[in-house]
């Protein structure tokens, strides 16, 4: 397990018809932070990534993860570029 | 709660040459269980639990997956597709190639069969470890 806390638990292996990893809004540590365009930390197990919320369809959140470690992109987290 | 009936299964069967199945991360039963439950919650009508993985024809394709889809993991696990199927796990071609869903009707069975299935662990040479909160671009 990674020690880095996540804003949204999701499996970075996952995808659906969008081709993007997905999770459920209610698995977010703070669902109010899950907004389209928001930069958040996602992952499960040992994997973590900074990702942008691509869209929210009902309870489903799709994200676009950035390659590379969280530390490289942490300055983006908390910002919203819708 | 809105759910989708089933995941989209590709019409084309898995090619015979796609003999390997790769998934990022170690085989942690707690993580596999949580991921499979999430999948089942979304696709409840399908009646199966599932976790995501990717097909590969050979080690060169495993390496290519490590450089792209699996870059966030320090390690990945590689199964022989035939070993998974012999262990009673369905390898279902879902969504976009090379994605597959490793599926079973029972959650505990899926996790047990995955963790007990013969596999090898590969170190991902493209993974960049998180060095802490101070790195700047």
PDB file of C-alpha atoms in Angstrom:
ATOM      1  CA  UNK A   1       0.000   0.000   0.000  1.00  0.00           C
ATOM      2  CA  UNK A   2       1.144   3.569  -0.668  1.00  0.00           C
ATOM      3  CA  UNK A   3       1.204   6.081   2.178  1.00  0.00           C
ATOM      4  CA  UNK A   4      -0.009   8.883  -0.059  1.00  0.00           C
ATOM      5  CA  UNK A   5      -3.666   9.568   0.702  1.00  0.00           C
ATOM      6  CA  UNK A   6      -6.052   9.723  -2.223  1.00  0.00           C
ATOM      7  CA  UNK A   7      -8.946  12.031  -2.942  1.00  0.00           C
ATOM      8  CA  UNK A   8     -10.691   9.269  -4.873  1.00  0.00           C
ATOM      9  CA  UNK A   9     -10.156   5.524  -4.654  1.00  0.00           C
ATOM     10  CA  UNK A  10     -10.161   3.892  -8.062  1.00  0.00           C
ATOM     11  CA  UNK A  11      -8.328   1.162  -9.913  1.00  0.00           C
ATOM     12  CA  UNK A  12      -5.914   2.784 -12.373  1.00  0.00           C
ATOM     13  CA  UNK A  13      -6.069  -0.463 -14.390  1.00  0.00           C
ATOM     14  CA  UNK A  14      -9.772   0.127 -14.960  1.00  0.00           C
ATOM     15  CA  UNK A  15     -11.502   1.568 -17.974  1.00  0.00           C
ATOM     16  CA  UNK A  16     -14.912   1.632 -19.593  1.00  0.00           C
ATOM     17  CA  UNK A  17     -16.191   2.771 -22.970  1.00  0.00           C
ATOM     18  CA  UNK A  18     -14.528   6.138 -22.462  1.00  0.00           C
ATOM     19  CA  UNK A  19     -11.135   4.429 -22.224  1.00  0.00           C
ATOM     20  CA  UNK A  20     -10.573   6.247 -18.925  1.00  0.00           C
ATOM     21  CA  UNK A  21     -10.208   4.929 -15.366  1.00  0.00           C
ATOM     22  CA  UNK A  22     -13.362   5.400 -13.302  1.00  0.00           C
ATOM     23  CA  UNK A  23     -14.632   5.387  -9.749  1.00  0.00           C
ATOM     24  CA  UNK A  24     -17.647   6.297  -7.642  1.00  0.00           C
ATOM     25  CA  UNK A  25     -18.119   9.806  -6.303  1.00  0.00           C
ATOM     26  CA  UNK A  26     -19.125   8.473  -2.914  1.00  0.00           C
ATOM     27  CA  UNK A  27     -15.719   6.780  -2.549  1.00  0.00           C
ATOM     28  CA  UNK A  28     -14.064  10.199  -2.535  1.00  0.00           C
ATOM     29  CA  UNK A  29     -12.608  11.375   0.755  1.00  0.00           C
ATOM     30  CA  UNK A  30     -14.464  14.645   0.164  1.00  0.00           C
ATOM     31  CA  UNK A  31     -17.064  14.336  -2.605  1.00  0.00           C
ATOM     32  CA  UNK A  32     -17.421  18.119  -2.765  1.00  0.00           C
ATOM     33  CA  UNK A  33     -13.902  18.269  -4.278  1.00  0.00           C
ATOM     34  CA  UNK A  34     -14.898  16.051  -7.179  1.00  0.00           C
ATOM     35  CA  UNK A  35     -15.739  18.561  -9.874  1.00  0.00           C
ATOM     36  CA  UNK A  36     -15.138  18.466 -13.627  1.00  0.00           C
ATOM     37  CA  UNK A  37     -11.722  19.910 -14.330  1.00  0.00           C
ATOM     38  CA  UNK A  38     -10.459  19.481 -10.763  1.00  0.00           C
ATOM     39  CA  UNK A  39      -7.002  18.030 -10.173  1.00  0.00           C
ATOM     40  CA  UNK A  40      -7.041  15.297  -7.547  1.00  0.00           C
ATOM     41  CA  UNK A  41      -4.942  12.374  -6.325  1.00  0.00           C
ATOM     42  CA  UNK A  42      -6.349   8.984  -7.322  1.00  0.00           C
ATOM     43  CA  UNK A  43      -5.346   5.357  -7.003  1.00  0.00           C
ATOM     44  CA  UNK A  44      -5.542   2.185  -4.966  1.00  0.00           C
ATOM     45  CA  UNK A  45      -3.057  -0.345  -3.694  1.00  0.00           C
ATOM     46  CA  UNK A  46       0.469   0.888  -4.377  1.00  0.00           C
ATOM     47  CA  UNK A  47      -0.416   3.135  -7.321  1.00  0.00           C
ATOM     48  CA  UNK A  48      -1.035   6.838  -7.075  1.00  0.00           C
ATOM     49  CA  UNK A  49      -1.468   9.488  -9.744  1.00  0.00           C
ATOM     50  CA  UNK A  50      -2.473  13.087 -10.065  1.00  0.00           C
ATOM     51  CA  UNK A  51      -5.464  13.140 -12.372  1.00  0.00           C
ATOM     52  CA  UNK A  52      -7.936  15.591 -13.773  1.00  0.00           C
ATOM     53  CA  UNK A  53     -11.632  14.874 -13.394  1.00  0.00           C
ATOM     54  CA  UNK A  54     -12.774  14.426 -16.991  1.00  0.00           C
ATOM     55  CA  UNK A  55     -16.487  14.087 -16.325  1.00  0.00           C
ATOM     56  CA  UNK A  56     -19.053  13.006 -13.788  1.00  0.00           C
ATOM     57  CA  UNK A  57     -21.994  10.899 -14.957  1.00  0.00           C
ATOM     58  CA  UNK A  58     -24.328  10.315 -12.054  1.00  0.00           C
ATOM     59  CA  UNK A  59     -22.211   8.499  -9.503  1.00  0.00           C
ATOM     60  CA  UNK A  60     -19.414   7.668 -11.937  1.00  0.00           C
ATOM     61  CA  UNK A  61     -16.275   9.794 -12.172  1.00  0.00           C
ATOM     62  CA  UNK A  62     -13.826   9.480 -15.070  1.00  0.00           C
ATOM     63  CA  UNK A  63     -10.301  10.786 -14.666  1.00  0.00           C
ATOM     64  CA  UNK A  64      -7.297  11.501 -16.875  1.00  0.00           C
ATOM     65  CA  UNK A  65      -4.185  10.514 -14.922  1.00  0.00           C
ATOM     66  CA  UNK A  66      -0.865  12.194 -15.550  1.00  0.00           C
ATOM     67  CA  UNK A  67       2.157   9.926 -15.950  1.00  0.00           C
ATOM     68  CA  UNK A  68       4.844  10.208 -13.333  1.00  0.00           C
ATOM     69  CA  UNK A  69       4.940  10.543  -9.569  1.00  0.00           C
ATOM     70  CA  UNK A  70       2.448  12.526  -7.530  1.00  0.00           C
ATOM     71  CA  UNK A  71       5.241  14.780  -6.297  1.00  0.00           C
ATOM     72  CA  UNK A  72       5.853  16.066  -9.819  1.00  0.00           C
ATOM     73  CA  UNK A  73       2.285  17.232 -10.268  1.00  0.00           C
ATOM     74  CA  UNK A  74       1.239  17.998  -6.722  1.00  0.00           C
ATOM     75  CA  UNK A  75       1.185  21.744  -7.448  1.00  0.00           C
ATOM     76  CA  UNK A  76      -1.869  21.104  -9.612  1.00  0.00           C
ATOM     77  CA  UNK A  77      -3.899  19.437  -6.890  1.00  0.00           C
ATOM     78  CA  UNK A  78      -6.728  21.557  -5.617  1.00  0.00           C
ATOM     79  CA  UNK A  79      -6.831  23.656  -8.763  1.00  0.00           C
ATOM     80  CA  UNK A  80      -9.732  23.514 -11.144  1.00  0.00           C
ATOM     81  CA  UNK A  81      -9.284  23.989 -14.875  1.00  0.00           C
ATOM     82  CA  UNK A  82     -12.668  23.170 -16.334  1.00  0.00           C
TER      83      UNK A  82
ATOM     84  CA  UNK B   1     -28.637   3.806  -7.807  1.00  0.00           C
ATOM     85  CA  UNK B   2     -28.093   3.877 -11.584  1.00  0.00           C
ATOM     86  CA  UNK B   3     -26.218   0.862 -12.860  1.00  0.00           C
ATOM     87  CA  UNK B   4     -25.287  -0.327 -16.304  1.00  0.00           C
ATOM     88  CA  UNK B   5     -26.471  -3.797 -17.223  1.00  0.00           C
ATOM     89  CA  UNK B   6     -23.191  -5.209 -18.398  1.00  0.00           C
ATOM     90  CA  UNK B   7     -19.735  -4.111 -19.413  1.00  0.00           C
ATOM     91  CA  UNK B   8     -19.281  -3.870 -23.171  1.00  0.00           C
ATOM     92  CA  UNK B   9     -17.827  -7.111 -24.440  1.00  0.00           C
ATOM     93  CA  UNK B  10     -15.933  -6.845 -27.712  1.00  0.00           C
ATOM     94  CA  UNK B  11     -17.366  -8.877 -30.560  1.00  0.00           C
ATOM     95  CA  UNK B  12     -14.000 -10.207 -31.637  1.00  0.00           C
ATOM     96  CA  UNK B  13     -12.766 -13.042 -29.469  1.00  0.00           C
ATOM     97  CA  UNK B  14      -9.389 -12.815 -27.822  1.00  0.00           C
ATOM     98  CA  UNK B  15      -6.770 -13.677 -30.462  1.00  0.00           C
ATOM     99  CA  UNK B  16      -4.981 -16.967 -29.957  1.00  0.00           C
ATOM    100  CA  UNK B  17      -1.637 -15.168 -29.883  1.00  0.00           C
ATOM    101  CA  UNK B  18      -2.654 -13.043 -26.874  1.00  0.00           C
ATOM    102  CA  UNK B  19      -1.278 -15.541 -24.418  1.00  0.00           C
ATOM    103  CA  UNK B  20      -0.367 -13.184 -21.573  1.00  0.00           C
ATOM    104  CA  UNK B  21      -2.501 -11.148 -19.174  1.00  0.00           C
ATOM    105  CA  UNK B  22      -0.929  -8.251 -17.299  1.00  0.00           C
ATOM    106  CA  UNK B  23      -2.185  -6.236 -14.346  1.00  0.00           C
ATOM    107  CA  UNK B  24      -0.523  -3.404 -12.480  1.00  0.00           C
ATOM    108  CA  UNK B  25       0.279  -3.926  -8.801  1.00  0.00           C
ATOM    109  CA  UNK B  26       0.924  -6.878  -6.557  1.00  0.00           C
ATOM    110  CA  UNK B  27      -1.807  -9.419  -5.901  1.00  0.00           C
ATOM    111  CA  UNK B  28      -3.097  -7.914  -2.666  1.00  0.00           C
ATOM    112  CA  UNK B  29      -6.349  -9.700  -1.738  1.00  0.00           C
ATOM    113  CA  UNK B  30      -7.785  -6.572  -0.100  1.00  0.00           C
ATOM    114  CA  UNK B  31      -7.133  -4.442  -3.191  1.00  0.00           C
ATOM    115  CA  UNK B  32      -8.405  -7.107  -5.591  1.00  0.00           C
ATOM    116  CA  UNK B  33     -11.536  -7.525  -3.484  1.00  0.00           C
ATOM    117  CA  UNK B  34     -12.236  -3.790  -3.351  1.00  0.00           C
ATOM    118  CA  UNK B  35     -11.661  -3.386  -7.089  1.00  0.00           C
ATOM    119  CA  UNK B  36     -13.876  -6.385  -7.881  1.00  0.00           C
ATOM    120  CA  UNK B  37     -16.648  -5.104  -5.625  1.00  0.00           C
ATOM    121  CA  UNK B  38     -16.515  -1.715  -7.320  1.00  0.00           C
ATOM    122  CA  UNK B  39     -16.833  -3.389 -10.709  1.00  0.00           C
ATOM    123  CA  UNK B  40     -19.770  -5.483  -9.475  1.00  0.00           C
ATOM    124  CA  UNK B  41     -21.494  -2.444  -8.029  1.00  0.00           C
ATOM    125  CA  UNK B  42     -21.380  -0.727 -11.404  1.00  0.00           C
ATOM    126  CA  UNK B  43     -22.254  -3.736 -13.563  1.00  0.00           C
ATOM    127  CA  UNK B  44     -24.484  -5.572 -11.082  1.00  0.00           C
ATOM    128  CA  UNK B  45     -26.743  -7.119 -13.712  1.00  0.00           C
ATOM    129  CA  UNK B  46     -23.806  -8.957 -15.265  1.00  0.00           C
ATOM    130  CA  UNK B  47     -23.732 -11.135 -12.181  1.00  0.00           C
ATOM    131  CA  UNK B  48     -19.969 -11.376 -11.987  1.00  0.00           C
ATOM    132  CA  UNK B  49     -17.167  -9.756 -10.086  1.00  0.00           C
ATOM    133  CA  UNK B  50     -14.251  -8.522 -12.136  1.00  0.00           C
ATOM    134  CA  UNK B  51     -10.901  -6.808 -12.125  1.00  0.00           C
ATOM    135  CA  UNK B  52      -9.189  -5.071 -14.999  1.00  0.00           C
ATOM    136  CA  UNK B  53      -6.117  -6.317 -16.828  1.00  0.00           C
ATOM    137  CA  UNK B  54      -4.520  -6.150 -20.264  1.00  0.00           C
ATOM    138  CA  UNK B  55      -3.666  -8.652 -22.983  1.00  0.00           C
ATOM    139  CA  UNK B  56      -0.164  -9.043 -24.352  1.00  0.00           C
ATOM    140  CA  UNK B  57       1.243 -11.315 -27.025  1.00  0.00           C
ATOM    141  CA  UNK B  58       4.753 -11.468 -25.624  1.00  0.00           C
ATOM    142  CA  UNK B  59       7.236  -9.817 -23.288  1.00  0.00           C
ATOM    143  CA  UNK B  60       7.789  -6.940 -25.704  1.00  0.00           C
ATOM    144  CA  UNK B  61       4.115  -6.045 -25.366  1.00  0.00           C
ATOM    145  CA  UNK B  62       4.338  -6.421 -21.594  1.00  0.00           C
ATOM    146  CA  UNK B  63       7.177  -3.907 -21.724  1.00  0.00           C
ATOM    147  CA  UNK B  64       5.098  -1.558 -23.868  1.00  0.00           C
ATOM    148  CA  UNK B  65       2.227  -1.774 -21.376  1.00  0.00           C
ATOM    149  CA  UNK B  66       4.654  -1.004 -18.546  1.00  0.00           C
ATOM    150  CA  UNK B  67       5.702   2.141 -20.403  1.00  0.00           C
ATOM    151  CA  UNK B  68       2.131   3.302 -20.998  1.00  0.00           C
ATOM    152  CA  UNK B  69      -0.894   1.996 -19.109  1.00  0.00           C
ATOM    153  CA  UNK B  70       1.038   0.524 -16.178  1.00  0.00           C
ATOM    154  CA  UNK B  71       3.493   3.329 -15.584  1.00  0.00           C
ATOM    155  CA  UNK B  72       2.089   4.178 -12.136  1.00  0.00           C
ATOM    156  CA  UNK B  73       3.094   0.812 -10.684  1.00  0.00           C
ATOM    157  CA  UNK B  74       6.551  -0.263  -9.622  1.00  0.00           C
ATOM    158  CA  UNK B  75       5.618  -3.845 -10.428  1.00  0.00           C
ATOM    159  CA  UNK B  76       3.103  -5.728 -12.529  1.00  0.00           C
ATOM    160  CA  UNK B  77       1.943  -9.304 -12.487  1.00  0.00           C
ATOM    161  CA  UNK B  78       1.949 -11.423 -15.638  1.00  0.00           C
ATOM    162  CA  UNK B  79      -0.271 -14.479 -16.012  1.00  0.00           C
ATOM    163  CA  UNK B  80      -0.466 -17.007 -18.776  1.00  0.00           C
ATOM    164  CA  UNK B  81      -4.015 -16.666 -20.083  1.00  0.00           C
ATOM    165  CA  UNK B  82      -4.304 -20.452 -20.160  1.00  0.00           C
ATOM    166  CA  UNK B  83      -3.367 -20.613 -16.464  1.00  0.00           C
ATOM    167  CA  UNK B  84      -6.101 -18.163 -15.521  1.00  0.00           C
ATOM    168  CA  UNK B  85      -8.668 -20.093 -17.523  1.00  0.00           C
ATOM    169  CA  UNK B  86      -7.483 -23.389 -16.050  1.00  0.00           C
ATOM    170  CA  UNK B  87      -7.974 -21.803 -12.627  1.00  0.00           C
ATOM    171  CA  UNK B  88     -11.617 -21.094 -13.449  1.00  0.00           C
ATOM    172  CA  UNK B  89     -11.285 -17.383 -14.184  1.00  0.00           C
ATOM    173  CA  UNK B  90     -13.032 -15.983 -17.235  1.00  0.00           C
ATOM    174  CA  UNK B  91     -10.857 -13.691 -19.338  1.00  0.00           C
ATOM    175  CA  UNK B  92     -13.425 -11.437 -21.019  1.00  0.00           C
ATOM    176  CA  UNK B  93     -12.479  -8.922 -23.748  1.00  0.00           C
ATOM    177  CA  UNK B  94     -14.143  -5.768 -22.450  1.00  0.00           C
ATOM    178  CA  UNK B  95     -14.145  -2.167 -23.649  1.00  0.00           C
ATOM    179  CA  UNK B  96     -11.088  -1.230 -25.700  1.00  0.00           C
ATOM    180  CA  UNK B  97      -8.304  -3.532 -26.838  1.00  0.00           C
ATOM    181  CA  UNK B  98      -6.182  -4.696 -25.013  1.00  0.00           C
ATOM    182  CA  UNK B  99      -8.357  -4.344 -21.894  1.00  0.00           C
ATOM    183  CA  UNK B 100      -9.895  -7.473 -20.388  1.00  0.00           C
ATOM    184  CA  UNK B 101     -11.942  -8.229 -17.297  1.00  0.00           C
ATOM    185  CA  UNK B 102     -10.900 -11.175 -15.140  1.00  0.00           C
ATOM    186  CA  UNK B 103     -14.244 -12.428 -13.907  1.00  0.00           C
ATOM    187  CA  UNK B 104     -15.911 -14.918 -11.617  1.00  0.00           C
ATOM    188  CA  UNK B 105     -19.414 -15.164 -10.141  1.00  0.00           C
ATOM    189  CA  UNK B 106     -18.155 -15.290  -6.556  1.00  0.00           C
ATOM    190  CA  UNK B 107     -16.013 -12.568  -5.060  1.00  0.00           C
ATOM    191  CA  UNK B 108     -14.055 -14.783  -2.699  1.00  0.00           C
ATOM    192  CA  UNK B 109     -13.453 -17.320  -5.453  1.00  0.00           C
ATOM    193  CA  UNK B 110     -12.176 -14.655  -7.819  1.00  0.00           C
ATOM    194  CA  UNK B 111      -9.688 -13.335  -5.286  1.00  0.00           C
ATOM    195  CA  UNK B 112      -8.563 -16.798  -4.191  1.00  0.00           C
ATOM    196  CA  UNK B 113      -8.183 -18.056  -7.755  1.00  0.00           C
ATOM    197  CA  UNK B 114      -6.240 -14.956  -8.818  1.00  0.00           C
ATOM    198  CA  UNK B 115      -3.855 -15.003  -5.874  1.00  0.00           C
ATOM    199  CA  UNK B 116      -3.247 -18.737  -6.205  1.00  0.00           C
ATOM    200  CA  UNK B 117      -2.792 -18.699  -9.974  1.00  0.00           C
ATOM    201  CA  UNK B 118       0.738 -19.155 -11.229  1.00  0.00           C
ATOM    202  CA  UNK B 119       2.199 -15.813 -12.284  1.00  0.00           C
ATOM    203  CA  UNK B 120       5.413 -13.863 -12.447  1.00  0.00           C
ATOM    204  CA  UNK B 121       6.182 -10.420 -11.150  1.00  0.00           C
ATOM    205  CA  UNK B 122       7.934  -7.938 -13.415  1.00  0.00           C
ATOM    206  CA  UNK B 123       9.662  -4.796 -12.219  1.00  0.00           C
ATOM    207  CA  UNK B 124       8.453  -1.819 -14.197  1.00  0.00           C
ATOM    208  CA  UNK B 125      11.538  -0.016 -15.539  1.00  0.00           C
ATOM    209  CA  UNK B 126       9.437   3.010 -16.503  1.00  0.00           C
ATOM    210  CA  UNK B 127       7.962   3.629 -13.081  1.00  0.00           C
ATOM    211  CA  UNK B 128       9.172   6.771 -11.339  1.00  0.00           C
ATOM    212  CA  UNK B 129       9.043   6.544  -7.574  1.00  0.00           C
ATOM    213  CA  UNK B 130       7.394   9.323  -5.633  1.00  0.00           C
ATOM    214  CA  UNK B 131      10.204  11.134  -3.878  1.00  0.00           C
ATOM    215  CA  UNK B 132       8.043  13.253  -1.637  1.00  0.00           C
ATOM    216  CA  UNK B 133       6.042  16.442  -1.623  1.00  0.00           C
ATOM    217  CA  UNK B 134       8.815  18.883  -2.579  1.00  0.00           C
ATOM    218  CA  UNK B 135       9.552  17.946  -6.201  1.00  0.00           C
ATOM    219  CA  UNK B 136       8.786  20.777  -8.597  1.00  0.00           C
ATOM    220  CA  UNK B 137       8.430  20.627 -12.360  1.00  0.00           C
TER     221      UNK B 137
END
